[in-house]
PDB file of C-alpha atoms in Angstrom:
ATOM      1  CA  UNK V   1       0.095   0.466  -0.450  1.00 76.00           C
ATOM      2  CA  UNK V   2       2.990   2.537   0.651  1.00 88.00           C
ATOM      3  CA  UNK V   3       4.303   2.437  -2.738  1.00 91.00           C
ATOM      4  CA  UNK V   4       0.238   2.969  -3.853  1.00 92.00           C
ATOM      5  CA  UNK V   5       0.265   6.337  -1.584  1.00 93.00           C
ATOM      6  CA  UNK V   6       3.398   7.542  -3.123  1.00 95.00           C
ATOM      7  CA  UNK V   7       2.413   6.647  -6.807  1.00 95.00           C
ATOM      8  CA  UNK V   8      -1.308   8.784  -6.265  1.00 96.00           C
ATOM      9  CA  UNK V   9       0.413  11.604  -4.121  1.00 97.00           C
ATOM     10  CA  UNK V  10       3.638  11.389  -6.870  1.00 97.00           C
ATOM     11  CA  UNK V  11       1.141  11.459  -9.384  1.00 97.00           C
ATOM     12  CA  UNK V  12      -1.151  14.264  -8.148  1.00 97.00           C
ATOM     13  CA  UNK V  13       1.897  16.404  -7.392  1.00 98.00           C
ATOM     14  CA  UNK V  14       3.705  15.888 -10.916  1.00 98.00           C
ATOM     15  CA  UNK V  15       0.193  16.177 -12.917  1.00 98.00           C
ATOM     16  CA  UNK V  16      -0.960  19.499 -11.377  1.00 98.00           C
ATOM     17  CA  UNK V  17       2.538  20.579 -11.369  1.00 98.00           C
ATOM     18  CA  UNK V  18       2.928  20.041 -15.066  1.00 98.00           C
ATOM     19  CA  UNK V  19      -0.916  21.151 -16.114  1.00 98.00           C
ATOM     20  CA  UNK V  20      -0.230  24.795 -14.320  1.00 98.00           C
ATOM     21  CA  UNK V  21       3.377  25.241 -16.043  1.00 98.00           C
ATOM     22  CA  UNK V  22       1.860  24.619 -19.261  1.00 98.00           C
ATOM     23  CA  UNK V  23      -0.916  26.974 -18.341  1.00 98.00           C
ATOM     24  CA  UNK V  24       1.763  29.433 -17.328  1.00 97.00           C
ATOM     25  CA  UNK V  25       3.731  28.967 -20.828  1.00 97.00           C
ATOM     26  CA  UNK V  26       0.940  29.088 -22.823  1.00 97.00           C
ATOM     27  CA  UNK V  27      -0.674  32.432 -21.304  1.00 97.00           C
ATOM     28  CA  UNK V  28       2.843  34.159 -21.168  1.00 96.00           C
ATOM     29  CA  UNK V  29       3.905  33.218 -25.338  1.00 95.00           C
ATOM     30  CA  UNK V  30       0.652  33.599 -26.869  1.00 95.00           C
ATOM     31  CA  UNK V  31      -1.264  37.068 -26.890  1.00 92.00           C
ATOM     32  CA  UNK V  32      -5.118  37.192 -26.093  1.00 87.00           C
ATOM     33  CA  UNK V  33      -7.207  36.230 -28.872  1.00 84.00           C
ATOM     34  CA  UNK V  34      -4.703  35.004 -31.272  1.00 90.00           C
ATOM     35  CA  UNK V  35      -3.107  31.594 -30.925  1.00 93.00           C
ATOM     36  CA  UNK V  36       0.170  29.580 -32.222  1.00 95.00           C
ATOM     37  CA  UNK V  37      -0.777  26.838 -34.827  1.00 94.00           C
ATOM     38  CA  UNK V  38       1.000  23.661 -34.391  1.00 96.00           C
ATOM     39  CA  UNK V  39      -0.087  21.342 -37.047  1.00 95.00           C
ATOM     40  CA  UNK V  40      -2.106  23.401 -38.913  1.00 92.00           C
ATOM     41  CA  UNK V  41      -6.143  22.117 -39.566  1.00 90.00           C
ATOM     42  CA  UNK V  42      -5.453  20.236 -36.113  1.00 94.00           C
ATOM     43  CA  UNK V  43      -4.147  21.742 -32.928  1.00 96.00           C
ATOM     44  CA  UNK V  44      -2.879  25.387 -32.071  1.00 96.00           C
ATOM     45  CA  UNK V  45      -1.711  26.693 -28.844  1.00 97.00           C
ATOM     46  CA  UNK V  46      -4.833  29.598 -27.115  1.00 95.00           C
ATOM     47  CA  UNK V  47      -5.418  30.942 -24.634  1.00 94.00           C
ATOM     48  CA  UNK V  48      -8.703  31.626 -22.956  1.00 93.00           C
ATOM     49  CA  UNK V  49     -10.154  31.420 -19.312  1.00 93.00           C
ATOM     50  CA  UNK V  50     -13.372  29.657 -18.262  1.00 90.00           C
ATOM     51  CA  UNK V  51     -15.310  30.532 -14.924  1.00 87.00           C
ATOM     52  CA  UNK V  52     -17.691  27.498 -15.830  1.00 80.00           C
ATOM     53  CA  UNK V  53     -17.587  23.987 -15.840  1.00 78.00           C
ATOM     54  CA  UNK V  54     -17.240  21.748 -19.230  1.00 74.00           C
ATOM     55  CA  UNK V  55     -17.093  23.810 -22.256  1.00 68.00           C
ATOM     56  CA  UNK V  56     -18.168  26.824 -20.648  1.00 68.00           C
ATOM     57  CA  UNK V  57     -21.663  25.938 -19.197  1.00 67.00           C
ATOM     58  CA  UNK V  58     -22.484  27.479 -15.694  1.00 65.00           C
ATOM     59  CA  UNK V  59     -19.730  30.476 -15.682  1.00 66.00           C
ATOM     60  CA  UNK V  60     -22.480  32.879 -13.868  1.00 68.00           C
ATOM     61  CA  UNK V  61     -21.523  31.267 -10.758  1.00 73.00           C
ATOM     62  CA  UNK V  62     -17.698  30.802 -10.433  1.00 78.00           C
ATOM     63  CA  UNK V  63     -17.670  30.762  -6.464  1.00 81.00           C
ATOM     64  CA  UNK V  64     -19.663  28.002  -6.684  1.00 83.00           C
ATOM     65  CA  UNK V  65     -17.214  26.054  -8.789  1.00 85.00           C
ATOM     66  CA  UNK V  66     -14.576  27.403  -6.244  1.00 89.00           C
ATOM     67  CA  UNK V  67     -16.146  25.340  -3.880  1.00 92.00           C
ATOM     68  CA  UNK V  68     -16.876  22.598  -5.507  1.00 91.00           C
ATOM     69  CA  UNK V  69     -13.159  22.307  -6.702  1.00 93.00           C
ATOM     70  CA  UNK V  70     -11.713  22.740  -2.972  1.00 94.00           C
ATOM     71  CA  UNK V  71     -14.355  20.063  -1.819  1.00 96.00           C
ATOM     72  CA  UNK V  72     -13.360  17.108  -4.327  1.00 96.00           C
ATOM     73  CA  UNK V  73      -9.846  17.411  -2.994  1.00 96.00           C
ATOM     74  CA  UNK V  74      -9.962  16.300   0.206  1.00 96.00           C
ATOM     75  CA  UNK V  75     -13.117  13.559  -1.035  1.00 96.00           C
ATOM     76  CA  UNK V  76     -10.615  12.298  -3.820  1.00 96.00           C
ATOM     77  CA  UNK V  77      -7.929  11.675  -0.959  1.00 96.00           C
ATOM     78  CA  UNK V  78     -10.914  10.289   1.355  1.00 95.00           C
ATOM     79  CA  UNK V  79     -11.819   7.907  -1.549  1.00 93.00           C
ATOM     80  CA  UNK V  80      -8.316   6.591  -2.516  1.00 94.00           C
ATOM     81  CA  UNK V  81      -6.938   6.583   1.548  1.00 93.00           C
ATOM     82  CA  UNK V  82     -10.284   4.391   2.606  1.00 91.00           C
ATOM     83  CA  UNK V  83     -11.565   0.989   2.116  1.00 73.00           C
ATOM     84  CA  UNK V  84      -9.707  -1.694   1.148  1.00 76.00           C
ATOM     85  CA  UNK V  85      -6.725  -1.592  -0.131  1.00 71.00           C
ATOM     86  CA  UNK V  86      -6.573   0.201  -4.251  1.00 77.00           C
ATOM     87  CA  UNK V  87      -5.233  -1.669  -7.503  1.00 87.00           C
ATOM     88  CA  UNK V  88      -2.774  -0.431  -9.678  1.00 90.00           C
ATOM     89  CA  UNK V  89      -5.400   0.799 -12.026  1.00 92.00           C
ATOM     90  CA  UNK V  90      -7.416   2.789  -9.395  1.00 93.00           C
ATOM     91  CA  UNK V  91      -4.280   4.187  -7.764  1.00 95.00           C
ATOM     92  CA  UNK V  92      -3.501   5.750 -11.597  1.00 96.00           C
ATOM     93  CA  UNK V  93      -6.714   7.481 -12.036  1.00 96.00           C
ATOM     94  CA  UNK V  94      -7.405   8.533  -8.657  1.00 96.00           C
ATOM     95  CA  UNK V  95      -4.040   9.788  -8.471  1.00 97.00           C
ATOM     96  CA  UNK V  96      -4.754  11.677 -12.406  1.00 98.00           C
ATOM     97  CA  UNK V  97      -7.992  12.783 -11.195  1.00 97.00           C
ATOM     98  CA  UNK V  98      -6.528  14.442  -8.471  1.00 98.00           C
ATOM     99  CA  UNK V  99      -3.831  16.276 -10.204  1.00 98.00           C
ATOM    100  CA  UNK V 100      -6.493  17.707 -12.592  1.00 97.00           C
ATOM    101  CA  UNK V 101      -8.894  19.282  -9.748  1.00 97.00           C
ATOM    102  CA  UNK V 102      -5.982  20.724  -8.183  1.00 98.00           C
ATOM    103  CA  UNK V 103      -4.744  22.049 -10.999  1.00 97.00           C
ATOM    104  CA  UNK V 104      -7.992  24.025 -12.016  1.00 96.00           C
ATOM    105  CA  UNK V 105      -8.505  24.603  -8.389  1.00 96.00           C
ATOM    106  CA  UNK V 106      -5.304  26.356  -8.013  1.00 97.00           C
ATOM    107  CA  UNK V 107      -6.371  28.858 -11.232  1.00 97.00           C
ATOM    108  CA  UNK V 108      -9.911  28.969  -9.845  1.00 95.00           C
ATOM    109  CA  UNK V 109      -8.103  30.551  -7.009  1.00 96.00           C
ATOM    110  CA  UNK V 110      -5.601  33.022  -8.168  1.00 96.00           C
ATOM    111  CA  UNK V 111      -7.164  33.833 -11.461  1.00 95.00           C
ATOM    112  CA  UNK V 112     -11.132  32.965 -10.836  1.00 93.00           C
ATOM    113  CA  UNK V 113     -11.207  30.808 -13.875  1.00 93.00           C
ATOM    114  CA  UNK V 114      -9.643  28.179 -15.471  1.00 96.00           C
ATOM    115  CA  UNK V 115      -7.162  28.575 -17.914  1.00 96.00           C
ATOM    116  CA  UNK V 116      -7.535  26.752 -21.201  1.00 96.00           C
ATOM    117  CA  UNK V 117      -4.984  27.052 -23.980  1.00 96.00           C
ATOM    118  CA  UNK V 118      -5.200  23.419 -26.065  1.00 96.00           C
ATOM    119  CA  UNK V 119      -7.258  23.803 -29.108  1.00 95.00           C
ATOM    120  CA  UNK V 120      -8.381  20.903 -31.450  1.00 94.00           C
ATOM    121  CA  UNK V 121      -9.704  21.838 -34.947  1.00 94.00           C
ATOM    122  CA  UNK V 122     -11.060  20.986 -38.144  1.00 93.00           C
ATOM    123  CA  UNK V 123     -10.924  22.871 -41.291  1.00 87.00           C
ATOM    124  CA  UNK V 124     -12.721  21.834 -44.360  1.00 85.00           C
ATOM    125  CA  UNK V 125     -13.847  24.295 -47.534  1.00 85.00           C
ATOM    126  CA  UNK V 126     -12.913  27.292 -45.234  1.00 82.00           C
ATOM    127  CA  UNK V 127     -14.990  26.021 -42.413  1.00 88.00           C
ATOM    128  CA  UNK V 128     -13.148  25.337 -38.870  1.00 86.00           C
ATOM    129  CA  UNK V 129     -15.083  23.174 -36.551  1.00 93.00           C
ATOM    130  CA  UNK V 130     -13.419  24.161 -33.142  1.00 90.00           C
ATOM    131  CA  UNK V 131     -13.468  21.218 -30.384  1.00 89.00           C
ATOM    132  CA  UNK V 132     -13.558  23.727 -26.886  1.00 90.00           C
ATOM    133  CA  UNK V 133     -10.176  24.378 -25.613  1.00 92.00           C
ATOM    134  CA  UNK V 134      -9.095  22.581 -22.599  1.00 94.00           C
ATOM    135  CA  UNK V 135      -6.254  22.546 -20.596  1.00 96.00           C
ATOM    136  CA  UNK V 136      -3.835  19.188 -19.283  1.00 97.00           C
ATOM    137  CA  UNK V 137      -6.147  19.087 -15.599  1.00 97.00           C
ATOM    138  CA  UNK V 138      -8.740  18.657 -17.513  1.00 95.00           C
ATOM    139  CA  UNK V 139      -7.179  15.699 -19.563  1.00 96.00           C
ATOM    140  CA  UNK V 140      -6.163  13.725 -16.547  1.00 97.00           C
ATOM    141  CA  UNK V 141      -9.911  14.402 -15.074  1.00 96.00           C
ATOM    142  CA  UNK V 142     -11.301  12.679 -18.255  1.00 95.00           C
ATOM    143  CA  UNK V 143      -8.672  10.152 -18.490  1.00 97.00           C
ATOM    144  CA  UNK V 144      -8.593   8.904 -14.833  1.00 97.00           C
ATOM    145  CA  UNK V 145     -12.505   8.770 -14.851  1.00 96.00           C
ATOM    146  CA  UNK V 146     -12.853   6.850 -18.319  1.00 97.00           C
ATOM    147  CA  UNK V 147      -9.693   4.253 -16.650  1.00 95.00           C
ATOM    148  CA  UNK V 148     -11.626   4.202 -13.441  1.00 93.00           C
ATOM    149  CA  UNK V 149     -15.421   3.835 -15.044  1.00 94.00           C
ATOM    150  CA  UNK V 150     -13.178   0.614 -17.674  1.00 93.00           C
ATOM    151  CA  UNK V 151     -11.642  -0.839 -14.065  1.00 90.00           C
ATOM    152  CA  UNK V 152     -14.985  -0.769 -12.225  1.00 86.00           C
ATOM    153  CA  UNK V 153     -17.256  -1.629 -15.058  1.00 88.00           C
ATOM    154  CA  UNK V 154     -15.203  -4.679 -15.993  1.00 83.00           C
ATOM    155  CA  UNK V 155     -13.054  -5.610 -13.978  1.00 76.00           C
ATOM    156  CA  UNK V 156     -14.154  -5.722 -10.427  1.00 70.00           C
ATOM    157  CA  UNK V 157     -16.724  -8.266 -10.169  1.00 65.00           C
ATOM    158  CA  UNK V 158     -13.673 -10.425 -12.013  1.00 64.00           C
ATOM    159  CA  UNK V 159     -11.352 -10.047  -9.127  1.00 63.00           C
ATOM    160  CA  UNK V 160     -14.636 -10.707  -6.241  1.00 62.00           C
ATOM    161  CA  UNK V 161     -15.478 -13.649  -8.028  1.00 61.00           C
ATOM    162  CA  UNK V 162     -11.634 -14.885  -8.057  1.00 61.00           C
ATOM    163  CA  UNK V 163     -11.579 -13.636  -4.404  1.00 60.00           C
ATOM    164  CA  UNK V 164     -14.815 -15.264  -3.430  1.00 59.00           C
ATOM    165  CA  UNK V 165     -13.629 -18.403  -0.972  1.00 62.00           C
ATOM    166  CA  UNK V 166     -14.964 -21.938  -3.039  1.00 55.00           C
ATOM    167  CA  UNK V 167     -18.886 -23.057  -1.582  1.00 55.00           C
ATOM    168  CA  UNK V 168     -18.925 -26.594  -1.924  1.00 54.00           C
ATOM    169  CA  UNK V 169     -22.609 -26.960  -3.282  1.00 55.00           C
ATOM    170  CA  UNK V 170     -25.054 -27.946  -0.238  1.00 58.00           C
ATOM    171  CA  UNK V 171     -25.936 -31.792  -0.760  1.00 60.00           C
ATOM    172  CA  UNK V 172     -29.123 -32.943   1.223  1.00 60.00           C
ATOM    173  CA  UNK V 173     -27.670 -36.620   2.765  1.00 63.00           C
ATOM    174  CA  UNK V 174     -28.712 -38.978   1.440  1.00 65.00           C
ATOM    175  CA  UNK V 175     -31.091 -41.478   3.126  1.00 67.00           C
ATOM    176  CA  UNK V 176     -30.346 -45.007   3.709  1.00 68.00           C
ATOM    177  CA  UNK V 177     -31.804 -47.248   1.787  1.00 70.00           C
ATOM    178  CA  UNK V 178     -34.697 -49.039   3.623  1.00 72.00           C
ATOM    179  CA  UNK V 179     -33.811 -52.246   5.953  1.00 71.00           C
ATOM    180  CA  UNK V 180     -35.222 -55.664   4.477  1.00 65.00           C
ATOM    181  CA  UNK V 181     -37.934 -57.150   6.163  1.00 63.00           C
TER     182      UNK V 181
END
């Protein structure tokens, strides 16, 4: 369990640090309302802030999202530390979710919104279709939730079945044959 705890907190620290560093670099080097093309027609580095949550929804209540993100950090740690020992996939998943939560929480505390900079898009016939900008924290949360979901849906039951003791089926005793007269 010690190695998993170190991995959990290590991933959270490394992931949130990497998220905050990349946000800092993007916002330091990309001018507001502009972008830097990385792969034309696919990937660019832009710069925007999001006071809400997924795809900018519910941006009218940034204080609510700050409270939610602050409350989520100890909740994620408690989930990791509580109950039965976690497998490696659960450890990595929860570490990634914590990394993303801490990265976005730090933005909400410092800027009142989350800084987003990764832009995926396609361009065909002069029409550009853009996926909403996001950051590494968003990616960590999404990948962590996906891995945790797959683990829980497809592998948790197999682990329970393998750990369950084999129980012999109950067999009613066979009565002896009637005594001969």
